[in-house]
Coordinates of C-alpha atoms in Angstrom, one line a residue:
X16 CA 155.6 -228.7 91.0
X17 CA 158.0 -228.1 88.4
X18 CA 157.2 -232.0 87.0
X19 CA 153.8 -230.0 86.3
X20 CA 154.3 -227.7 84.8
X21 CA 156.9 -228.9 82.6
X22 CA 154.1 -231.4 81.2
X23 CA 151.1 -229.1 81.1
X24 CA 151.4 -228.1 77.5
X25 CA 151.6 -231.8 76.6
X26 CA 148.5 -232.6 79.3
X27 CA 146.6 -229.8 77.8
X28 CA 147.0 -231.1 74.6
X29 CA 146.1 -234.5 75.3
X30 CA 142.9 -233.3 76.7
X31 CA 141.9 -231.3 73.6
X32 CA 142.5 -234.6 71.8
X33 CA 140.2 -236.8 74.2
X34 CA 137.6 -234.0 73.5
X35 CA 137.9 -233.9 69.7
X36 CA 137.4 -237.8 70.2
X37 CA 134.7 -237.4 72.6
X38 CA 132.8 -234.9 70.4
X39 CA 133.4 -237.1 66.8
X40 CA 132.2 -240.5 68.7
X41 CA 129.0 -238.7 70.1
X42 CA 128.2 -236.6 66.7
X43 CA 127.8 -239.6 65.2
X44 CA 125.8 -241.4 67.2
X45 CA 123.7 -238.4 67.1
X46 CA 123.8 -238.3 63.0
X47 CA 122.9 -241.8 63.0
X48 CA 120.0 -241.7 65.3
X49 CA 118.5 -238.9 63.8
X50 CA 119.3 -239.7 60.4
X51 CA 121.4 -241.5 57.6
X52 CA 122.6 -240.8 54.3
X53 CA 121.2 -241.6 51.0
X54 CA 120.7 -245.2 51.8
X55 CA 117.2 -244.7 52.4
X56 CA 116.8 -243.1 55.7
X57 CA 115.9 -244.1 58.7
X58 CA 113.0 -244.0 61.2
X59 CA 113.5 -242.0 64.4
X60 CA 114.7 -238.5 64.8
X61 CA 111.5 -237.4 65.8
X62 CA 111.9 -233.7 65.0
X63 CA 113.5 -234.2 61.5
X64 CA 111.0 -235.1 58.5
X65 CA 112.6 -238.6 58.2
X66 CA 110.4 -242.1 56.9
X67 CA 108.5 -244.2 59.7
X68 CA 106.8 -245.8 57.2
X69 CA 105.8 -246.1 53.5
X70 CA 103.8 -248.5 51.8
X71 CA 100.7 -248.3 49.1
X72 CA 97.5 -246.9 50.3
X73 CA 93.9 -245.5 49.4
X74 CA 93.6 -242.0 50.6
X75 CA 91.0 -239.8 51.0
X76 CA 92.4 -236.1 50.1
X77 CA 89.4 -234.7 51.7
X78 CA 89.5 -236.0 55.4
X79 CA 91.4 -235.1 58.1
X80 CA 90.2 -238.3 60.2
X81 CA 90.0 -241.3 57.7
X82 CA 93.8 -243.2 57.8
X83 CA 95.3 -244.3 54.7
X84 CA 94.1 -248.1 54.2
X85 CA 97.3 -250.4 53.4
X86 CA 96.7 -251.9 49.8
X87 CA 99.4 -254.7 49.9
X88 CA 102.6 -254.5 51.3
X89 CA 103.3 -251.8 54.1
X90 CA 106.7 -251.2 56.0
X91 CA 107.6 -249.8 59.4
X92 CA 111.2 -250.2 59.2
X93 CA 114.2 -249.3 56.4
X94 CA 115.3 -250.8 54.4
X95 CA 112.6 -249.1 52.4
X96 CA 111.8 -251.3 49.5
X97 CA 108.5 -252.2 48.3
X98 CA 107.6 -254.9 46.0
X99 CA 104.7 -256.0 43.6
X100 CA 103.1 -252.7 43.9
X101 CA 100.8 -251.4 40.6
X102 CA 102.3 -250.4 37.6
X103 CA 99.1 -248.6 37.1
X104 CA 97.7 -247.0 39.6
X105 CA 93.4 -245.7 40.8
X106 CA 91.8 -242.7 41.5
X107 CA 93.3 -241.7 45.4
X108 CA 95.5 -244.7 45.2
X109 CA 99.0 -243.9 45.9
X110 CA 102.8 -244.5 47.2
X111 CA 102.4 -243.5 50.9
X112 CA 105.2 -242.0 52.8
X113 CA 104.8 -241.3 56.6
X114 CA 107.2 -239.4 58.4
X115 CA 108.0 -238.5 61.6
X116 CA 107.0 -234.9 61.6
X117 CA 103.7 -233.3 59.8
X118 CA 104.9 -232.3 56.7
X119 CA 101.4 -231.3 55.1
X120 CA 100.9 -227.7 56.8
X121 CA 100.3 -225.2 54.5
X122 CA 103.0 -223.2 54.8
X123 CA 105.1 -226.3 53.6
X124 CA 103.2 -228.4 51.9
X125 CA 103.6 -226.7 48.5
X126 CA 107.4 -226.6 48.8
X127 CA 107.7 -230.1 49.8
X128 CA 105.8 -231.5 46.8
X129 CA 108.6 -229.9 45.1
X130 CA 111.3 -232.2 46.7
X131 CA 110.1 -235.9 45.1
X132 CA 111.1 -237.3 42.1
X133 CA 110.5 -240.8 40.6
X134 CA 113.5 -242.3 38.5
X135 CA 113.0 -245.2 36.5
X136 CA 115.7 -248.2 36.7
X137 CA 117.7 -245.8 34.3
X138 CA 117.6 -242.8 36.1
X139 CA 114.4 -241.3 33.9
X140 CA 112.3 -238.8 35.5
X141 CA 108.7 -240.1 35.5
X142 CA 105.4 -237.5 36.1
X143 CA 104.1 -237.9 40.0
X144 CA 101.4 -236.1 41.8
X145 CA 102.5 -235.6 45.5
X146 CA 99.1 -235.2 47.8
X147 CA 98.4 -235.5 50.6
X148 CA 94.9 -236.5 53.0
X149 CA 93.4 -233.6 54.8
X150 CA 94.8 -230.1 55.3
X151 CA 97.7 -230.6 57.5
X152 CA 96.2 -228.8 60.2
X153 CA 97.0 -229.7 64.0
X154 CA 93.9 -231.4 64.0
X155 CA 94.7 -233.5 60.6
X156 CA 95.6 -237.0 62.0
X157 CA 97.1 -237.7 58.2
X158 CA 99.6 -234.7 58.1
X159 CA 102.7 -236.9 58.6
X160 CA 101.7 -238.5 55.3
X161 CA 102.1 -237.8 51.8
X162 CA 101.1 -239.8 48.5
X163 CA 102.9 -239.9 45.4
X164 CA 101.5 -241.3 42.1
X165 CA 102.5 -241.3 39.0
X166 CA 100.7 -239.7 36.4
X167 CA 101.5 -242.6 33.6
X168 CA 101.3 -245.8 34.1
X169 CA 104.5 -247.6 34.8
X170 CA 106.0 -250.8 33.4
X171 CA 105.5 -253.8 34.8
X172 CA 108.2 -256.1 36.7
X173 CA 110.4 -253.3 36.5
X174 CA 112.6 -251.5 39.4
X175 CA 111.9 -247.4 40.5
X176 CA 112.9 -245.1 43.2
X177 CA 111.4 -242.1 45.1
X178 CA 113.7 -239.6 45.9
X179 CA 113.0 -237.2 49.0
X180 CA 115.2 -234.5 48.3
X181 CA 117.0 -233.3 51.8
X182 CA 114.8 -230.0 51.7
X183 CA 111.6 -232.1 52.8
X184 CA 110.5 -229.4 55.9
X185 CA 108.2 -229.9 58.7
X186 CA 105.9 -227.2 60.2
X187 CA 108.7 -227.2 63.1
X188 CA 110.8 -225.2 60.4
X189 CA 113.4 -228.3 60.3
X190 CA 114.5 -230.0 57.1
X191 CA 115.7 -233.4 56.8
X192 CA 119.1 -232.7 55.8
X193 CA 119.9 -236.1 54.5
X194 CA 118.7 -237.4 51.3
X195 CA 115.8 -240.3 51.6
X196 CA 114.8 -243.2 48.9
X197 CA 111.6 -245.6 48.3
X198 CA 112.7 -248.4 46.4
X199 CA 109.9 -250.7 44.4
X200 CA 109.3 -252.7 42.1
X201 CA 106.2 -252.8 39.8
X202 CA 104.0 -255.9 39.6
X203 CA 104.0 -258.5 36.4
X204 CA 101.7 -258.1 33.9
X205 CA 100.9 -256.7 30.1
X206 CA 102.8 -253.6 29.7
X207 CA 101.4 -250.5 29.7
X208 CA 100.4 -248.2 26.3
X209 CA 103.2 -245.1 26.1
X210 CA 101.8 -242.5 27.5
X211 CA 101.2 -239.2 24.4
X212 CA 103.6 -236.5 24.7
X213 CA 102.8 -233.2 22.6
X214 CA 103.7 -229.8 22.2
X215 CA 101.8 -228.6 19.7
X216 CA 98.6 -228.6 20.7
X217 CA 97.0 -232.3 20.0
X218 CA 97.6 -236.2 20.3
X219 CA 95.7 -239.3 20.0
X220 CA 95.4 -240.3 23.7
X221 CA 94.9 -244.0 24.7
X222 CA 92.4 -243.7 27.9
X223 CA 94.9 -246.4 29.4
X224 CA 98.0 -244.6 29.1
X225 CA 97.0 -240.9 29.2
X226 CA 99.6 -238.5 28.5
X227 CA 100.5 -235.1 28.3
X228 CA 99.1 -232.8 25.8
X229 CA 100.4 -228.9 25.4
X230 CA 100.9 -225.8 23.2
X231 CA 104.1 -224.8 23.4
X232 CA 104.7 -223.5 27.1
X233 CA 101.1 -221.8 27.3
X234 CA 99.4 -224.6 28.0
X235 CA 99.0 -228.0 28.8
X236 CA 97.1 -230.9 30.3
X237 CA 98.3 -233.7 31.8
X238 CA 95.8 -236.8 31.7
X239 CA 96.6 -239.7 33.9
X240 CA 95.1 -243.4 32.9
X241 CA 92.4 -244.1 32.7
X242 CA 91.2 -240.9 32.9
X243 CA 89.5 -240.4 29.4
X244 CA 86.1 -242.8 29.0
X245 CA 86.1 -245.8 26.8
X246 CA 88.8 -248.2 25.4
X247 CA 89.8 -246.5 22.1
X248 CA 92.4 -243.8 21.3
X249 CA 90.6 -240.2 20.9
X250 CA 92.2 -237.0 20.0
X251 CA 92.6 -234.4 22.4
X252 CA 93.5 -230.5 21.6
X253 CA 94.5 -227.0 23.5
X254 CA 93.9 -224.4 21.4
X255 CA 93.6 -220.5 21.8
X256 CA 90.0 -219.9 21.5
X257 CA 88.8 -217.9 18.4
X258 CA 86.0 -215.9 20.1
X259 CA 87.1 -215.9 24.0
X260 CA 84.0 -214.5 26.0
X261 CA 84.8 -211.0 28.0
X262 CA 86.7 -211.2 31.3
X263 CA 84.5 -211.0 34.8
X264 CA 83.6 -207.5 36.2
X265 CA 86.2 -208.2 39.2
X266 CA 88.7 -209.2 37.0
X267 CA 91.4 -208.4 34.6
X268 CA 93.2 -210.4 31.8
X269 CA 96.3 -211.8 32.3
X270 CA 96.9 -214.3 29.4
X271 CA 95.1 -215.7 26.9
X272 CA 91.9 -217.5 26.6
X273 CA 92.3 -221.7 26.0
X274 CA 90.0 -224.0 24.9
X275 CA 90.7 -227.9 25.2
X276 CA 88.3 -230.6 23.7
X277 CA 88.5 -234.3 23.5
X278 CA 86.7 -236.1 20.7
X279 CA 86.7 -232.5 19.1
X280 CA 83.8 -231.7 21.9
X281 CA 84.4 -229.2 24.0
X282 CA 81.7 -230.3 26.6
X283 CA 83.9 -233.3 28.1
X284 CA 83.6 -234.9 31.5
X285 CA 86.8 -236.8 32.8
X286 CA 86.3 -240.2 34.7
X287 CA 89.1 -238.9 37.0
X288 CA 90.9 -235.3 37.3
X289 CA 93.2 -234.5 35.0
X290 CA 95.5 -231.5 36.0
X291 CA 96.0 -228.1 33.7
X292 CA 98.7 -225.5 33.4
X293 CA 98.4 -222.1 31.8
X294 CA 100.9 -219.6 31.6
X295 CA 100.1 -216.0 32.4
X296 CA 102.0 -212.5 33.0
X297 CA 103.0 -211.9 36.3
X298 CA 103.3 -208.2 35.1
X299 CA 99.7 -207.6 35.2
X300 CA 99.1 -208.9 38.5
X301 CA 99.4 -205.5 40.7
X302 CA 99.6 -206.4 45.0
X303 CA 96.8 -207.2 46.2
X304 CA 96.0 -209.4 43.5
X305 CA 96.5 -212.8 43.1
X306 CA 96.2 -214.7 39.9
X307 CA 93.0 -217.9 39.2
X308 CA 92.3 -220.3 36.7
X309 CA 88.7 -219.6 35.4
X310 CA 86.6 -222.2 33.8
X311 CA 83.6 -220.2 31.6
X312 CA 80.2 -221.9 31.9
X313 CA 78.7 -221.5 28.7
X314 CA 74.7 -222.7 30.0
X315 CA 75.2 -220.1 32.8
X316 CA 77.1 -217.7 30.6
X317 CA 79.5 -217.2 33.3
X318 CA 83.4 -217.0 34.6
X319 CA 83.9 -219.8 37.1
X320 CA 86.8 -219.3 39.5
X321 CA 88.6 -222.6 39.8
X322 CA 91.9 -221.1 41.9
X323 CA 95.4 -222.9 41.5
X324 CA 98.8 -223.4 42.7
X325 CA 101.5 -220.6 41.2
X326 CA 105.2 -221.7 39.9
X327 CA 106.7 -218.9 38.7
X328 CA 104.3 -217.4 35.5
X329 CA 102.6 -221.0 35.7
X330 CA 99.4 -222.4 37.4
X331 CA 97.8 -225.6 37.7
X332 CA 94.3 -226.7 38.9
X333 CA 92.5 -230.1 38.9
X334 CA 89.6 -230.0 36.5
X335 CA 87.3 -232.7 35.6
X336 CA 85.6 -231.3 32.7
X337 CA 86.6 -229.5 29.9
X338 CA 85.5 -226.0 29.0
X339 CA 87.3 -222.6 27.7
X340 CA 89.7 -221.2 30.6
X341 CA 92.0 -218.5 31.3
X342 CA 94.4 -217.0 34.2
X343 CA 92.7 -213.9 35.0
X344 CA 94.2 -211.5 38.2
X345 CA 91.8 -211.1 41.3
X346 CA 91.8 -209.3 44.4
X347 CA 93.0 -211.8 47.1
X348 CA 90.5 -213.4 49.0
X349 CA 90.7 -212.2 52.9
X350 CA 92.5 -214.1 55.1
X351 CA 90.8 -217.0 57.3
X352 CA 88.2 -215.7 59.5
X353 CA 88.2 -212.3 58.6
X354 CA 84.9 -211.1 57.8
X355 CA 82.6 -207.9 56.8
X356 CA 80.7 -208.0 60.2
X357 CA 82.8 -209.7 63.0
X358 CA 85.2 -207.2 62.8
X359 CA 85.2 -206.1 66.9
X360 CA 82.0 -208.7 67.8
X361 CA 82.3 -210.3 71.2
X362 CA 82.7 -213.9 69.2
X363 CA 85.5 -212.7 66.8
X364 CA 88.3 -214.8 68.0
X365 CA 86.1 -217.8 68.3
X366 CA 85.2 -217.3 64.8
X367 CA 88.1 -217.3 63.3
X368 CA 89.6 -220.2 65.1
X369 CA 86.9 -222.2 63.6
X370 CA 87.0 -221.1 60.7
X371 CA 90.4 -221.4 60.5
X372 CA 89.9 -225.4 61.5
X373 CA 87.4 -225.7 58.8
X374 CA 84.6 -226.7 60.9
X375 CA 82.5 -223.5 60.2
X376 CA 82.6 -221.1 57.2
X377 CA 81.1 -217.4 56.0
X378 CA 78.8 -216.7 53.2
X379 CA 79.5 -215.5 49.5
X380 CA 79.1 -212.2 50.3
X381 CA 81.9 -212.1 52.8
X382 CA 79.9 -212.7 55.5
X383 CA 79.9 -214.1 58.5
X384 CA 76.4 -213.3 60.3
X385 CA 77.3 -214.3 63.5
X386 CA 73.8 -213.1 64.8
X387 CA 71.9 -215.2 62.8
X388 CA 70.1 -218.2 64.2
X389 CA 71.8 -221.7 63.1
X390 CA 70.0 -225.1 62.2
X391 CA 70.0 -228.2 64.2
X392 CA 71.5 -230.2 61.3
X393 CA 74.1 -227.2 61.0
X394 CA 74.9 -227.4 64.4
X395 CA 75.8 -230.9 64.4
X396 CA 77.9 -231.2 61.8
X397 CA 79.8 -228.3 63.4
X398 CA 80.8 -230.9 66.7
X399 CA 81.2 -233.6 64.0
X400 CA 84.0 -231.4 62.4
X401 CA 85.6 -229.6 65.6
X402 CA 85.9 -233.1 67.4
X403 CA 87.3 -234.9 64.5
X404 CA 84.0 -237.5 65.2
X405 CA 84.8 -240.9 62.8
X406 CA 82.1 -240.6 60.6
X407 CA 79.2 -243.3 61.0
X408 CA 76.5 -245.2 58.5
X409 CA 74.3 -245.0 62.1
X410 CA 70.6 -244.0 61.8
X411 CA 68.5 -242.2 59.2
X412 CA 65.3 -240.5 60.1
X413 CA 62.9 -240.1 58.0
X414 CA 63.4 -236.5 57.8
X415 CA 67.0 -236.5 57.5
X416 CA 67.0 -239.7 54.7
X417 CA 67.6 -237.1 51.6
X418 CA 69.1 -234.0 53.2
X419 CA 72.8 -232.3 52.6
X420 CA 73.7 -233.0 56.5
X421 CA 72.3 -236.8 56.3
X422 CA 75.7 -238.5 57.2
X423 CA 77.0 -235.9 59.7
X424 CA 73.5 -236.8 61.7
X425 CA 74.0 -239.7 61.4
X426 CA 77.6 -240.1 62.5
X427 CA 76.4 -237.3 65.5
X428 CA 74.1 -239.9 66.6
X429 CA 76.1 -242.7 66.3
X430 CA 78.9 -241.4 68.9
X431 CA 75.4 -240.1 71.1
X432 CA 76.3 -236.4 70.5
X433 CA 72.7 -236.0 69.3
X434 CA 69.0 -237.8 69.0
X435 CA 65.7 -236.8 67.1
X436 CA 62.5 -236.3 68.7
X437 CA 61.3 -239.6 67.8
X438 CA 62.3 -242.3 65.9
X439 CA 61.7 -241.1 62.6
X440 CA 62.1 -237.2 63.3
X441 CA 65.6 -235.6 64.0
X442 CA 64.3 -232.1 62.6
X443 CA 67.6 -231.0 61.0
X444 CA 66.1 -227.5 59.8
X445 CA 64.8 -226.4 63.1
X446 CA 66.9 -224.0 64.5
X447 CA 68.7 -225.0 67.6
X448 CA 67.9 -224.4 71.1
X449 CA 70.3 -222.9 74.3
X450 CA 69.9 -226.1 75.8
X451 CA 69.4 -228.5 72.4
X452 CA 73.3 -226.8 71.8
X453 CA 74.3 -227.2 76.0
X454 CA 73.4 -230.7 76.2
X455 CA 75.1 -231.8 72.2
X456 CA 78.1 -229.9 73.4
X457 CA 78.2 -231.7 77.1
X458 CA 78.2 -235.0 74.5
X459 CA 80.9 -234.2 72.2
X460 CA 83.2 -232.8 75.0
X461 CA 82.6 -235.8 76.9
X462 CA 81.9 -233.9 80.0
X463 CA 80.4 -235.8 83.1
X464 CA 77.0 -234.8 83.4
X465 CA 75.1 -235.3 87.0
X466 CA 71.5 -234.8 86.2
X467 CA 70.6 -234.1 89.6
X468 CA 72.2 -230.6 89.9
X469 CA 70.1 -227.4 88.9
X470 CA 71.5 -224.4 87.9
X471 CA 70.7 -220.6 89.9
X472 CA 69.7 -218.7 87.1
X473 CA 66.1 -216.8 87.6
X474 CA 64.7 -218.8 84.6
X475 CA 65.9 -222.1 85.6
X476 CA 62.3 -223.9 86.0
X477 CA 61.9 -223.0 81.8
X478 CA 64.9 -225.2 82.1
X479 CA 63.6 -228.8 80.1
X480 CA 64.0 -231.6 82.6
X481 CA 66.2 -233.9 80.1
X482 CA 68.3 -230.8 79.3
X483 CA 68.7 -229.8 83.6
X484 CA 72.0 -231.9 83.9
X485 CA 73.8 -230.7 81.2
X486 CA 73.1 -226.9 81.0
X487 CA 74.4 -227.4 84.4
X488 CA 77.5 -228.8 83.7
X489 CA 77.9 -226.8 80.6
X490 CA 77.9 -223.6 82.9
X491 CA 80.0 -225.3 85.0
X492 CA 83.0 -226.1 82.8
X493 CA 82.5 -222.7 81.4
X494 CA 81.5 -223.7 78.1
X495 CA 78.2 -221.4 78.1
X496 CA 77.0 -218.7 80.2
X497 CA 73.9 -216.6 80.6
X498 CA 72.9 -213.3 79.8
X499 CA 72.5 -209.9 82.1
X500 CA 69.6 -210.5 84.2
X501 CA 70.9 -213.8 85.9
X502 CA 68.7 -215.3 83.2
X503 CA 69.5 -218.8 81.0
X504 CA 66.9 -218.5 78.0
X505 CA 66.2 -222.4 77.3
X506 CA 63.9 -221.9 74.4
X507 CA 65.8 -219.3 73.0
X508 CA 67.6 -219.6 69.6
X509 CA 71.2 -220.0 69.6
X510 CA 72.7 -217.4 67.1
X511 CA 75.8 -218.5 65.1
X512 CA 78.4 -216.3 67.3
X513 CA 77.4 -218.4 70.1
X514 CA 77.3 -221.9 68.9
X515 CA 80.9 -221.3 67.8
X516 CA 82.0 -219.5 71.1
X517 CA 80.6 -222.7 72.9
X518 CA 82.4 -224.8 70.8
X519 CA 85.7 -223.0 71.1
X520 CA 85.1 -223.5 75.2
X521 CA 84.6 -226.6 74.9
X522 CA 87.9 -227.6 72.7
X523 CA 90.2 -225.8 75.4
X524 CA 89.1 -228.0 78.1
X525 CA 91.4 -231.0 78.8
X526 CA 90.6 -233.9 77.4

C-alpha cells in the first residue's frame, strides 16, 4: 500500500502524458480528415465547405435543376490542378468548384464571393466574377457549386491559382478554416489583347480583351471579352450626364446621374453582360430604405429599377445595354411571401412557402390574389417548379406552339403530370378545374392511384370518370379536401390559394 502511494504522483503523471498523446494523435487525424492546410484541400469533411470537385463547366445561373456540364478536364480528387483550360473564357462558362456543403444560400452567398481571388504565376490579382447556378435554396441541386471567371482574358500556356480564403461558409454556419487552392494552367494559343484600364472616364476597348473603364471612384464598368460587337477597338465613356431626367415619385437621390456610351451612342446593346458600379451616399438612405441602380428608358420616359449588390457606398448590377443610370434610395421591398391580401387568409403559410421556393409569385401591385382563379398553363408550370421536373423538348399542341408557358407544358407532359384534350389542344388559358388540379397533383407527387375507389362526398357522381381515381387518392393522402356541405365541386374553378395549398400537401408527403 505504501509502494502505491509512494508512486501515484509519478502514475498520475504518466497518465496525463498518455492522454496529451492520446488527444494530439486523434486531433490530427481528425484535422486531416476534415481538412488540410494550404496545399489545396481536401475532399471529405462533410460539414466543412471543403473541394469535392472542380473542373470547367457551362452553367446555367438561372436553374436550380440543370448540372454544370464538364467542358474538358474535371477532377474528383486533390491534388487540385487543372490543365489546358481557356485563357479566354464564354458567356456562363466558368472554373467550377464543388464543395462539400451548399455554399450558395443567400445568407452566404454574397460573403463567400468575397473570399476568391485569382493570382497570376506572379502573384497578380486578376478580375473574377464568382456565380453561381440557381438560388442556393434547399431545393437547388447546384448549391454546392460555385463558378469563377475571369473578367479578362488570360494568357495563354501560362500557370494561375484560385484561392478560397478560409472564411468560405456554408448555410450550416461553419467555415472552412483552412485555406484551399485551384491550380491551372491556361491552354496554348495567340495571346490575348491587354485588357483597358481607365480612370478618367474613357478608353479605346478591344471587344476581345474588354477592360475596365471608370471615373474616378464614382463609376465604372467592367467589360469582359468579347462583350462589345465587332472586331475593332471602339471608345467607351462614363460621364455625369449634363441634363439628368428627375428622380421617380417613390424615390430620392442619392448620387449623381451617369451616362455611359460606346461608339459615342448612348443606345448600346452588349453581346454579353457587362457589370457597373456607382457610388452613392449611404447618408441619404434613411431605414427602411434600401438603395437600387436605375436604368432611365428614354422611349418610355421612365426610371427602370435594375436592384444590385451593396459594398460599402458601392453597388453593382449586370446590365446589357447602355442607358443614363443612377443609385436612387427606395423603400425595401417586403419580405418573401408577404403580401397586401394574405395577411390572416386560410392559405397564408402555403403562400409564402412557395413563394419563398420560387415556384409561384404576387403581382406588381403587391398582390397576391389568392382568390383568383389560375390558368391551366399556370398551373402546370407551378408542379414543374415545386417538383424540380427536368425540363423536356416533349409535345407542342397547337395551342400551346407560341405561348409564354410552351416549354413548361411541354416538360409537364413529358414526365405525364399533364395531357391536352386532344392531340393538338392542351388549352393552357382555361382556368383549371378541382379535379384537372387533383389528378396533375396525384402525377407530380407520384401517388399510387387505384381508379376503382370513389370518394363519399354528396357530389361525387359530378365526379369525371377519368378524374374518380385520383380525386380519391388526392383526399386520401390529404393533399385536397372538400368544402362544408360534404361536397367535392369537380367543375369548380380552383382559386390560386388552393392550387398552392395542394401543392404545399403534396411536397410534405414522403417521397
Amino acid at each position: 500500500m505504501r509502494l502505491k502511494m509512494r508512486f501515484k504522483p509519478l502514475i498520475v503523471v504518466l497518465c496525463t502524458i498518455i492522454m496529451l498523446l492520446q488527444g494530439a494523435v486523434f486531433g490530427l487525424a481528425a484535422f486531416a480528415e476534415g481538412g488540410k492546410g494550404t496545399g489545396g484541400g481536401t475532399g471529405g469533411g462533410k460539414n466543412l465547405p471543403l473541394i469535392t470537385e472542380c473542373g470547367v463547366y457551362s452553367y446555367d445561373p438561372g436553374s436550380n435543376t440543370t448540372p454544370p456540364g464538364p467542358i474538358g478536364e474535371k477532377l474528383t480528387a486533390a491534388p487540385w490542378k487543372l490543365t489546358r483550360v481557356p485563357y479566354v473564357f464564354d458567356e456562363n462558362v466558368a472554373i467550377g468548384i464543388k464543395f462539400a456543403t451548399n455554399v450558395a444560400v443567400d445568407a452566404r452567398f454574397s460573403k463567400n464571393q468575397n473570399v476568391f481571388q485569382l493570382l497570376d504565376a506572379s502573384n497578380k490579382s486578376v478580375g473574377i466574377k464568382v456565380s453561381r447556378a440557381g438560388d442556393g435554396t434547399p431545393s437547388d441541386k447546384n448549391r454546392n457549386y460555385l463558378f469563377v471567371a475571369p473578367q479578362f482574358p488570360l494568357q495563354p500556356s501560362s500557370s494561375y491559382k484560385i484561392i478560397v480564403g478560409p472564411a468560405l461558409t456554408s448555410n450550416n454556419g461553419m467555415s472552412a478554416g483552412v485555406q484551399q487552392e485551384v491550380d491551372f494552367t491556361t491552354a496554348s494559343g495567340k495571346p490575348a489583347p491587354a485588357p483597358a484600364n481607365s480612370t478618367t472616364g474613357s478608353a479605346m476597348v478591344n471587344p476581345a480583351g474588354g477592360g475596365t473603364v471608370g471615373l474616378g471612384g464614382d463609376a465604372k464598368v467592367v467589360i469582359p471579352a468579347n462583350a462589345l460587337n465587332g472586331a475593332d477597338p471602339v471608345a467607351v465613356s462614363v460621364r455625369k450626364a449634363d441634363t439628368p431626367p428627375a428622380a421617380p415619385a417613390d424615390a430620392k437621390k442619392a448620387g449623381d446621374v451617369f451616362e455611359c456610351t460606346v461608339g459615342g451612342k448612348s443606345a448600346y446593346t452588349f453581346a454579353k453582360n457587362v457589370t457597373l458600379t456607382l457610388g452613392f451616399n449611404p447618408a441619404v438612405v434613411d431605414a427602411g430604405e434600401s438603395p437600387a441602380i436605375f436604368a432611365y428608358d428614354e422611349a418610355a420616359g421612365k426610371w427602370v429599377n435594375l436592384g444590385g449588390a451593396v459594398a460599402g457606398s458601392d453597388i453593382s448590377a449586370q446590365v446589357n445595354h447602355f442607358a443614363k443610370f443612377a443609385v436612387f434610395a427606395v423603400a425595401k421591398a417586403s419580405s418573401p411571401g408577404t403580401f397586401s391580401d394574405t395577411a390572416g387568409n386560410w392559405a397564408e403559410a402555403s403562400i409564402k412557402k412557395l413563394v419563398e421556393l420560387k415556384v409561384t409569385s404576387g403581382y406588381p401591385d403587391g398582390s397576391f390574389k389568392p382568390d383568383a382563379t389560375i390558368t391551366r398553363a399556370e398551373f402546370a408550370t407551378m408542379l414543374v417548379k415545386a417538383f424540380n421536373l427536368a425540363p423536356q423538348s416533349g409535345k407542342i399542341f397547337s395551342d400551346t406552339r407560341n405561348h409564354w408557358a410552351k416549354d413548361n407544358i411541354a416538360t409537364a407532359v413529358s414526365h405525364g403530370i399533364a395531357g391536352g384534350y386532344d392531340e393538338d389542344t392542351f388549352g393552357p388559358d382555361d382556368l383549371i378545374t378541382r379535379e384537372q388540379m387533383a389528378a396533375m397533383i396525384v402525377k407530380a407527387a407520384r401517388l399510387t392511384t387505384l381508379y376503382s375507389q370513389g370518394t363519399s362526398f354528396a357530389d361525387s357522381a359530378d365526379i369525371s370518370p377519368w378524374a374518380t381515381g385520383d380525386v380519391a387518392v388526392a383526399v386520401r393522402n390529404g393533399v385536397i379536401s372538400g368544402y362544408p356541405g360534404n361536397t367535392f365541386l369537380p367543375q369548380g374553378q380552383a382559386t390560386r390559394a388552393e392550387a398552392a395549398t395542394v401543392i404545399m400537401n403534396a411536397l410534405k408527403l414522403p417521397r
